[in-house]
XYZ file of C-alpha atoms in Angstrom:
583
model
C 34.860 -53.794 -55.596
C 32.490 -56.464 -54.246
C 30.785 -56.628 -57.641
C 34.127 -57.236 -59.343
C 34.957 -60.033 -56.919
C 31.591 -61.686 -57.545
C 32.094 -61.415 -61.306
C 35.591 -62.853 -61.070
C 34.406 -65.712 -58.895
C 31.453 -66.466 -61.150
C 33.716 -66.521 -64.208
C 36.253 -68.760 -62.502
C 33.543 -71.114 -61.279
C 32.523 -72.048 -64.773
C 36.117 -72.627 -65.823
C 37.124 -74.528 -62.679
C 34.228 -76.942 -62.925
C 35.090 -78.042 -66.455
C 38.857 -78.128 -65.934
C 38.701 -80.311 -62.843
C 35.922 -82.509 -64.171
C 34.212 -82.838 -60.783
C 30.569 -82.197 -59.986
C 29.693 -82.088 -56.300
C 26.441 -82.233 -54.385
C 28.340 -83.019 -51.181
C 26.571 -82.234 -47.916
C 23.622 -80.460 -49.511
C 21.053 -82.712 -47.864
C 19.112 -83.082 -51.092
C 16.396 -85.645 -51.553
C 16.889 -86.820 -55.099
C 13.816 -88.644 -56.318
C 13.383 -87.954 -60.005
C 15.108 -87.145 -63.268
C 14.750 -83.379 -62.845
C 17.011 -83.508 -59.803
C 19.991 -84.710 -61.789
C 19.827 -82.865 -65.124
C 23.050 -81.049 -64.283
C 24.960 -84.320 -64.449
C 23.813 -84.896 -68.018
C 24.915 -81.409 -69.060
C 28.341 -81.593 -67.418
C 30.989 -82.029 -70.106
C 34.104 -84.085 -69.357
C 32.743 -85.436 -66.073
C 35.416 -87.379 -64.188
C 34.118 -87.351 -60.615
C 30.716 -87.168 -58.955
C 30.180 -86.393 -55.261
C 26.850 -87.456 -53.791
C 27.880 -87.604 -50.103
C 25.337 -86.395 -47.593
C 22.284 -86.615 -49.853
C 19.570 -89.255 -50.209
C 19.181 -90.997 -53.548
C 16.095 -93.001 -54.460
C 15.777 -95.751 -57.068
C 14.297 -93.459 -59.728
C 16.947 -90.808 -59.160
C 19.674 -93.463 -59.303
C 18.299 -94.626 -62.648
C 18.275 -91.037 -63.922
C 21.856 -90.493 -62.733
C 22.793 -93.784 -64.353
C 21.268 -92.658 -67.654
C 23.377 -89.508 -67.507
C 26.524 -91.488 -66.702
C 26.121 -93.849 -69.657
C 27.850 -91.324 -71.902
C 30.615 -90.317 -69.483
C 33.541 -92.353 -70.782
C 36.079 -90.198 -68.914
C 34.492 -90.937 -65.540
C 36.959 -92.109 -62.848
C 35.929 -91.303 -59.277
C 32.756 -92.190 -57.337
C 32.393 -90.348 -54.022
C 29.107 -91.921 -52.980
C 29.312 -92.267 -49.203
C 26.282 -91.592 -46.979
C 23.784 -91.259 -49.815
C 20.899 -93.509 -48.768
C 19.656 -91.897 -45.539
C 15.940 -92.504 -45.038
C 15.687 -94.999 -47.888
C 14.222 -98.496 -47.682
C 16.985 -101.035 -47.438
C 15.434 -102.823 -50.388
C 15.973 -99.693 -52.518
C 19.739 -99.717 -52.172
C 20.780 -102.794 -54.238
C 18.757 -101.809 -57.353
C 20.057 -98.243 -57.073
C 23.645 -99.484 -56.947
C 23.002 -101.935 -59.778
C 21.717 -99.127 -62.011
C 24.728 -96.934 -61.303
C 27.167 -99.797 -61.824
C 25.580 -100.867 -65.113
C 25.863 -97.296 -66.391
C 29.553 -97.086 -65.599
C 30.183 -100.343 -67.397
C 28.180 -99.192 -70.413
C 30.119 -95.922 -70.536
C 33.419 -97.755 -70.654
C 34.538 -95.905 -67.530
C 37.826 -96.786 -65.852
C 37.419 -96.168 -62.144
C 40.243 -95.187 -59.811
C 38.149 -94.395 -56.691
C 34.999 -96.068 -55.388
C 33.801 -94.719 -52.030
C 30.537 -96.104 -50.612
C 31.324 -95.617 -46.928
C 28.643 -94.931 -44.305
C 25.873 -96.611 -46.275
C 24.062 -99.242 -44.188
C 23.514 -101.606 -47.077
C 24.702 -104.878 -45.518
C 25.504 -107.982 -47.614
C 22.751 -107.103 -50.116
C 24.486 -103.810 -50.852
C 27.701 -105.655 -51.660
C 25.721 -107.770 -54.099
C 24.594 -104.489 -55.655
C 28.187 -103.648 -56.626
C 29.367 -107.212 -57.241
C 28.955 -107.035 -61.022
C 30.698 -103.647 -61.166
C 33.659 -104.877 -59.116
C 34.153 -107.843 -61.439
C 33.947 -105.716 -64.596
C 36.598 -103.967 -66.687
C 35.455 -100.671 -65.120
C 37.310 -101.692 -61.943
C 40.463 -103.066 -63.549
C 42.070 -99.691 -62.828
C 40.647 -99.264 -59.324
C 43.141 -97.799 -56.843
C 40.986 -96.869 -53.839
C 38.069 -98.891 -52.456
C 36.400 -97.347 -49.414
C 33.584 -99.266 -47.728
C 33.878 -98.021 -44.172
C 30.918 -98.556 -41.857
C 28.623 -100.393 -44.263
C 27.544 -103.354 -42.122
C 28.763 -105.883 -44.691
C 29.070 -108.730 -42.199
C 30.790 -112.024 -42.931
C 28.627 -112.687 -45.993
C 29.336 -109.306 -47.528
C 33.048 -109.708 -46.831
C 33.104 -113.017 -48.692
C 31.225 -111.580 -51.676
C 33.607 -108.629 -51.776
C 36.661 -110.878 -51.609
C 35.394 -113.120 -54.403
C 34.663 -110.062 -56.568
C 38.161 -108.667 -56.090
C 39.726 -112.033 -56.873
C 37.679 -112.310 -60.073
C 38.572 -108.739 -61.039
C 42.258 -109.493 -60.567
C 41.967 -112.670 -62.609
C 40.203 -111.008 -65.555
C 42.432 -107.916 -65.496
C 45.569 -110.081 -65.368
C 44.344 -111.904 -68.469
C 44.482 -108.522 -70.220
C 47.998 -107.861 -68.854
C 46.699 -105.039 -66.612
C 46.284 -106.739 -63.217
C 44.171 -104.997 -60.594
C 46.555 -102.961 -58.419
C 44.417 -101.716 -55.550
C 46.371 -99.320 -53.317
C 43.903 -98.227 -50.620
C 41.391 -100.510 -48.892
C 39.109 -99.143 -46.154
C 36.516 -101.344 -44.447
C 36.301 -100.420 -40.773
C 33.238 -101.222 -38.638
C 31.789 -103.928 -40.872
C 31.566 -106.969 -38.547
C 33.742 -108.974 -40.922
C 34.964 -111.251 -38.117
C 37.401 -114.090 -38.818
C 35.701 -115.602 -41.866
C 35.332 -112.262 -43.627
C 38.918 -111.297 -42.838
C 40.263 -114.655 -44.020
C 38.386 -114.334 -47.320
C 39.692 -110.809 -47.907
C 43.198 -111.885 -46.966
C 43.195 -114.200 -49.991
C 42.363 -111.251 -52.251
C 45.019 -109.048 -50.614
C 47.683 -111.704 -51.061
C 46.762 -112.161 -54.701
C 46.901 -108.428 -55.535
C 50.107 -107.624 -53.660
C 49.754 -103.898 -54.403
C 48.245 -102.442 -51.228
C 49.706 -99.293 -49.683
C 47.010 -98.579 -47.074
C 44.754 -101.013 -45.205
C 42.197 -99.746 -42.690
C 40.064 -102.440 -41.012
C 39.357 -101.236 -37.443
C 36.482 -102.534 -35.295
C 35.634 -105.713 -37.179
C 35.543 -108.346 -34.429
C 38.568 -110.145 -35.881
C 40.362 -112.592 -33.572
C 43.766 -114.208 -33.940
C 42.829 -116.673 -36.754
C 41.681 -113.762 -38.922
C 44.618 -111.622 -37.830
C 47.034 -114.409 -38.718
C 45.495 -114.716 -42.187
C 45.800 -110.965 -42.709
C 49.404 -111.073 -41.483
C 50.260 -113.687 -44.094
C 48.600 -111.594 -46.791
C 50.395 -108.405 -45.760
C 53.761 -110.063 -46.356
C 52.904 -110.098 -50.065
C 52.254 -106.345 -50.151
C 55.771 -104.882 -49.862
C 54.668 -101.292 -50.548
C 52.312 -101.161 -47.564
C 52.691 -97.820 -45.752
C 49.709 -97.752 -43.365
C 48.225 -100.708 -41.486
C 45.275 -99.874 -39.216
C 43.659 -102.824 -37.433
C 42.602 -100.851 -34.359
C 40.103 -102.446 -31.970
C 40.339 -106.065 -33.092
C 41.517 -108.883 -30.812
C 45.024 -110.103 -31.651
C 46.064 -111.727 -28.342
C 49.726 -112.691 -28.193
C 49.246 -115.237 -31.017
C 47.993 -112.646 -33.451
C 50.613 -110.168 -32.260
C 53.434 -112.612 -32.917
C 52.039 -113.459 -36.359
C 51.781 -109.792 -37.248
C 55.328 -109.181 -36.004
C 56.570 -111.787 -38.473
C 54.646 -110.105 -41.271
C 56.086 -106.695 -40.457
C 59.582 -108.024 -41.130
C 58.674 -108.007 -44.827
C 57.210 -104.493 -44.846
C 60.147 -102.131 -45.210
C 57.942 -99.274 -46.440
C 55.620 -99.266 -43.420
C 55.153 -95.833 -41.852
C 52.065 -96.129 -39.639
C 51.164 -99.145 -37.501
C 47.910 -98.842 -35.561
C 47.297 -101.887 -33.369
C 45.669 -99.848 -30.598
C 43.067 -101.676 -28.506
C 44.107 -105.003 -30.043
C 45.223 -106.818 -26.857
C 48.589 -107.881 -28.258
C 49.706 -108.394 -24.637
C 53.350 -108.585 -23.508
C 54.446 -111.471 -25.746
C 52.944 -109.877 -28.846
C 54.382 -106.464 -27.981
C 57.875 -107.882 -27.453
C 57.692 -109.697 -30.800
C 56.629 -106.471 -32.547
C 59.413 -104.594 -30.752
C 61.967 -107.065 -32.065
C 60.774 -106.487 -35.621
C 60.822 -102.709 -35.156
C 64.328 -102.846 -33.741
C 65.662 -104.910 -36.619
C 64.017 -103.003 -39.475
C 61.175 -100.655 -40.463
C 63.543 -97.746 -41.226
C 60.898 -95.129 -42.063
C 58.401 -95.865 -39.279
C 56.540 -92.699 -38.235
C 53.811 -93.874 -35.851
C 53.432 -96.940 -33.658
C 50.198 -97.351 -31.703
C 50.047 -100.160 -29.143
C 47.662 -98.416 -26.754
C 45.133 -100.353 -24.661
C 46.826 -103.681 -25.398
C 47.343 -105.022 -21.836
C 51.093 -104.486 -22.154
C 53.132 -104.554 -18.936
C 56.180 -102.519 -17.939
C 58.909 -104.800 -19.289
C 57.252 -105.123 -22.681
C 56.526 -101.395 -22.911
C 60.146 -100.474 -22.168
C 61.259 -103.036 -24.763
C 59.021 -101.337 -27.335
C 60.468 -97.953 -26.394
C 64.034 -99.191 -26.785
C 63.132 -100.634 -30.185
C 62.400 -97.190 -31.653
C 65.763 -95.770 -30.601
C 67.168 -95.296 -34.086
C 63.951 -94.481 -35.903
C 64.850 -91.034 -37.203
C 61.458 -90.440 -38.811
C 59.374 -91.475 -35.799
C 56.711 -88.913 -34.876
C 54.708 -90.705 -32.202
C 54.769 -93.748 -29.945
C 51.415 -94.439 -28.258
C 51.445 -96.801 -25.275
C 48.571 -95.244 -23.359
C 45.959 -97.357 -21.567
C 48.256 -100.301 -20.815
C 49.145 -102.007 -17.517
C 52.324 -100.212 -16.463
C 51.551 -98.796 -13.063
C 53.142 -95.654 -11.678
C 56.644 -97.125 -11.634
C 56.207 -98.552 -15.117
C 55.111 -95.201 -16.529
C 58.164 -93.584 -14.975
C 60.454 -96.273 -16.374
C 58.951 -95.785 -19.826
C 59.338 -92.015 -19.684
C 62.909 -92.373 -18.448
C 63.715 -94.756 -21.310
C 62.385 -92.322 -23.899
C 64.118 -89.376 -22.244
C 67.391 -91.288 -22.208
C 67.156 -91.544 -25.990
C 66.186 -87.842 -26.329
C 62.785 -88.937 -27.631
C 60.510 -88.018 -24.737
C 58.502 -85.604 -26.885
C 57.481 -88.493 -29.150
C 55.812 -90.473 -26.368
C 52.049 -90.009 -26.218
C 50.053 -89.441 -23.054
C 49.961 -92.172 -20.385
C 46.968 -90.664 -18.585
C 44.748 -93.720 -19.097
C 47.208 -96.284 -17.775
C 45.333 -99.079 -16.012
C 47.964 -99.907 -13.404
C 49.951 -103.052 -12.814
C 48.024 -106.305 -13.300
C 47.810 -108.694 -10.352
C 48.347 -112.426 -10.589
C 44.627 -113.136 -10.851
C 44.335 -110.901 -13.914
C 47.151 -112.780 -15.634
C 45.500 -116.133 -14.893
C 42.225 -114.835 -16.305
C 44.010 -113.728 -19.481
C 45.339 -117.245 -20.015
C 41.875 -118.677 -19.475
C 40.454 -116.164 -21.971
C 42.928 -117.356 -24.600
C 41.869 -120.962 -24.063
C 38.185 -120.070 -24.153
C 38.666 -118.149 -27.390
C 39.747 -121.331 -29.180
C 36.707 -123.225 -27.912
C 34.084 -120.910 -29.418
C 31.939 -123.031 -31.750
C 29.873 -122.121 -34.776
C 26.641 -122.137 -32.790
C 27.869 -119.321 -30.542
C 28.989 -117.279 -33.549
C 25.581 -117.698 -35.157
C 23.890 -116.540 -31.951
C 26.036 -113.390 -31.911
C 25.141 -112.647 -35.541
C 21.433 -113.077 -34.798
C 21.688 -110.636 -31.889
C 23.418 -108.071 -34.109
C 20.745 -108.470 -36.791
C 18.028 -107.920 -34.185
C 19.764 -104.726 -33.046
C 19.860 -103.471 -36.642
C 16.183 -104.246 -37.141
C 15.367 -102.069 -34.145
C 16.822 -99.133 -36.085
C 14.129 -99.562 -38.748
C 10.542 -98.441 -38.360
C 7.498 -100.496 -39.279
C 7.744 -99.545 -42.955
C 11.353 -100.763 -43.124
C 12.828 -97.303 -43.596
C 16.497 -97.047 -42.731
C 16.430 -94.018 -40.422
C 20.180 -93.747 -40.302
C 22.654 -94.127 -43.084
C 25.092 -95.986 -40.837
C 24.713 -99.302 -38.995
C 24.313 -99.315 -35.200
C 27.314 -97.925 -33.371
C 29.654 -100.242 -31.560
C 28.944 -100.576 -27.838
C 32.009 -98.549 -26.907
C 32.504 -94.971 -28.058
C 35.224 -94.279 -30.630
C 38.597 -93.133 -29.362
C 40.334 -89.929 -30.407
C 42.511 -91.655 -32.994
C 39.373 -93.062 -34.616
C 37.826 -89.589 -34.771
C 40.955 -87.991 -36.224
C 41.274 -90.773 -38.824
C 37.633 -90.612 -39.930
C 36.020 -87.459 -38.462
C 32.257 -87.363 -37.948
C 29.920 -85.321 -35.703
C 28.773 -88.475 -33.951
C 32.302 -89.557 -33.053
C 33.134 -86.111 -31.706
C 30.049 -86.047 -29.472
C 30.755 -89.563 -28.192
C 34.172 -88.467 -26.928
C 32.214 -86.840 -24.108
C 32.685 -83.744 -22.021
C 36.473 -84.199 -21.873
C 36.814 -84.332 -25.666
C 38.973 -81.179 -25.802
C 41.453 -82.612 -23.305
C 41.524 -85.987 -25.046
C 42.268 -84.355 -28.395
C 45.016 -82.190 -26.859
C 46.685 -85.311 -25.496
C 46.510 -87.081 -28.841
C 47.916 -84.274 -31.003
C 51.632 -83.507 -31.127
C 51.534 -79.771 -30.396
C 55.226 -79.382 -31.145
C 54.446 -80.165 -34.773
C 52.658 -77.237 -36.409
C 51.549 -79.282 -39.435
C 50.001 -82.000 -37.246
C 48.225 -79.331 -35.200
C 46.864 -77.665 -38.338
C 45.669 -81.019 -39.661
C 43.879 -81.745 -36.382
C 42.273 -78.292 -36.424
C 40.879 -78.835 -39.927
C 39.630 -82.335 -39.098
C 37.697 -81.039 -36.082
C 36.353 -78.080 -38.055
C 35.224 -80.314 -40.919
C 32.318 -81.717 -38.843
C 30.980 -78.256 -37.897
C 27.213 -77.884 -38.337
C 25.655 -74.424 -38.121
C 22.164 -75.866 -37.657
C 23.121 -78.260 -34.850
C 23.996 -76.394 -31.655
C 25.342 -79.475 -29.887
C 27.804 -80.290 -32.660
C 28.647 -76.624 -33.207
C 29.512 -76.152 -29.520
C 31.533 -79.376 -29.412
C 33.572 -78.307 -32.449
C 34.317 -74.796 -31.188
C 35.114 -75.961 -27.646
C 37.487 -78.614 -29.001
C 39.201 -76.116 -31.286
C 39.514 -73.557 -28.493
C 41.034 -76.151 -26.176
C 43.493 -77.356 -28.807
C 44.707 -73.914 -29.876
C 44.804 -72.433 -26.356
C 47.121 -75.261 -25.365
C 49.138 -74.944 -28.571
C 49.750 -71.204 -28.355
C 50.820 -71.501 -24.706
C 53.264 -74.309 -25.456
C 56.835 -72.865 -25.603
C 57.916 -75.084 -28.507
C 54.853 -74.223 -30.616
C 55.570 -71.980 -33.621
C 52.479 -69.883 -34.312
C 53.644 -68.509 -37.643
C 54.505 -72.011 -38.861
C 51.021 -73.144 -37.804
C 49.358 -70.401 -39.857
C 51.538 -71.243 -42.861
C 50.678 -74.920 -42.561
C 47.007 -74.016 -42.307
C 47.101 -71.988 -45.518
C 49.003 -74.746 -47.316
C 46.486 -77.383 -46.247
C 43.641 -75.141 -47.379
C 45.308 -74.841 -50.772
C 45.727 -71.083 -50.450
C 49.512 -71.008 -50.707
C 51.985 -73.427 -52.208
C 54.529 -75.437 -50.265
C 57.936 -76.729 -51.236
C 57.061 -79.972 -49.464
C 54.560 -82.401 -50.936
C 51.591 -81.495 -48.751
C 48.225 -82.487 -50.179
C 45.538 -79.804 -49.630
C 42.306 -80.854 -47.969
C 38.879 -80.510 -49.514
C 37.662 -77.205 -48.093
C 34.203 -77.325 -46.493
C 32.152 -74.523 -44.895
C 33.112 -75.731 -41.409
C 36.737 -74.784 -42.051
C 35.733 -71.204 -42.829
C 33.374 -70.952 -39.856
C 36.048 -72.247 -37.491
C 38.674 -69.836 -38.825
C 36.266 -66.946 -38.478
C 35.769 -68.005 -34.839
C 39.404 -68.464 -33.800
C 40.736 -65.175 -35.172
C 38.389 -63.392 -32.760
C 39.654 -65.245 -29.684
C 42.079 -63.748 -27.163
C 44.449 -66.706 -27.348
C 45.051 -66.167 -31.078
C 48.180 -63.968 -31.479
C 47.609 -60.584 -33.067
C 50.511 -61.070 -35.463
C 48.867 -64.264 -36.722
C 45.552 -62.443 -37.106
C 47.362 -59.895 -39.262
C 48.658 -62.671 -41.512
C 45.136 -64.055 -41.863
C 43.422 -60.668 -42.195
C 42.926 -60.898 -45.946
C 41.661 -64.441 -45.686
C 39.416 -63.540 -42.725
C 37.737 -60.800 -44.741
C 37.355 -63.160 -47.666
C 35.494 -65.622 -45.432
C 32.665 -63.156 -44.947
C 32.626 -62.287 -48.657
C 32.468 -65.965 -49.579
C 29.512 -66.572 -47.282
C 27.601 -63.718 -48.948
C 28.540 -64.856 -52.447
C 27.576 -68.431 -51.622
C 24.181 -67.276 -50.391
C 23.653 -65.168 -53.512
C 24.506 -68.046 -55.792
C 22.270 -70.418 -53.850
C 19.381 -67.982 -54.122
C 20.089 -67.809 -57.813
C 19.478 -71.532 -58.176
C 23.098 -72.728 -58.455
C 22.997 -76.429 -57.646
C 26.522 -76.674 -56.395
C 27.391 -73.101 -55.537
C 28.953 -73.462 -52.123
C 31.416 -76.208 -53.075
C 32.302 -74.430 -56.299
C 32.864 -71.109 -54.528
C 35.296 -72.735 -52.114
C 37.063 -74.517 -54.937
C 37.262 -71.348 -56.979
C 38.608 -69.367 -54.015
C 41.518 -71.784 -53.754
C 42.338 -71.306 -57.434
C 42.179 -67.506 -57.276
C 44.388 -67.159 -54.209
C 46.954 -69.621 -55.519
C 47.350 -67.495 -58.610
């Protein structure tokens, strides 16, 4: 029986690889240095996507990959995040140049370009500048450059490249219509944001914008607000952890009046303050008919403004969560907010208020006004000094030979919040949530929604590392905490959770349009763990019994294939498993 399964899997692997057109080296930790390392790319027929995440690519290997890509005219998707760990920073631009030149030579038409978590700085942006301006990017739909340390200079180069790409593509009657833009943690600041805003306004096609933790103040926020008005199909706007103040908040509120398709607004930790919050509430009240999530946490909002925000969501039938945690409500203010939501029969949609900072005193309010005035008086000399300090911090991450020890730029001084982790999961973010991570995640996740709970489970499990005990323990503890709480919550539907889990894993089909996740080994390890726990209902274990047994079989098959020299066995096995079970 086991032999038959192996044979069936092996046969399906070959077929699945060609049919889907994707070759993946994701998470294999390979050190690619020469042409021999990448021969499989050359031999892959009909290649449309290449995953190099979690490996380290040298200049010679990049040139060899580029040579292989020169003939791949059907190529569309570059998943090249976190692929320069341990490389000299000077190696990255020529490597990117080689890869970009190959795609242009092949006549490729890209739809996805993901270079997140590569600490390449402004020079790295120069490495893709020519590619971004070329016909290869006229069809680009997703550009992901999260956590790349671009800085102001890189942001300006990127903006100019996008503007040129739009100009040249428009001349051919196929204007660049970028839908997803991700550039969190890049120190873009006001000048970088203002430059990108010009590109956003010109394109007018954005559906998702993620730019958290970029040191953007109200001038940059105002420029982005103006640009967003010209993108009527925008569904998700994430500017978490920038500094709006009330001026930026009011400007963004005006922009939101033009965004009737908006579903998720994340202005958490943006200091919109009462005036900004009230302006946003007015916009929400008057429109935004399909709003699902509104995050105004840690924004120095007081009781009156918070209650106004709550009242604004009264008729939002599709609302799933309102987050006003970490503001300045005080005990009475928290009660008033809860009462307001309960009065509208929406109390279950209000997030935790456990981090409320209490009512501000008069001195705090005076200091806020002074801060606003000081913000306008910051001159160019002070900005330059801040940039020099950041550059010095980055240099400390390099050893004497200039080797980039980490693939990501230095972390921000403050640890990421739970929403940041759940948006872009990583082992580092999970560890930085601290000892109370399980509780923090429980408070963030809507346990009455089985799909949301299943999504959170898979996001936590995705960062599981068998060879790192600290990460492994953090993942399992967080999952145990989440599911213990879920299965003891009266409104939680265990069977619905299991169904949602199988749908997200691509193992069963759903009548709803639910996009399956990319299955990684951590998902299987986590499932194998939870089905053995006392809190997991026996009836749910019975439903998962076949899948649970298959987990162990897959691990053995994966090991056999790896021992047999398969370069991408684990990812292909998981992919194949999805196809077999769906049939």
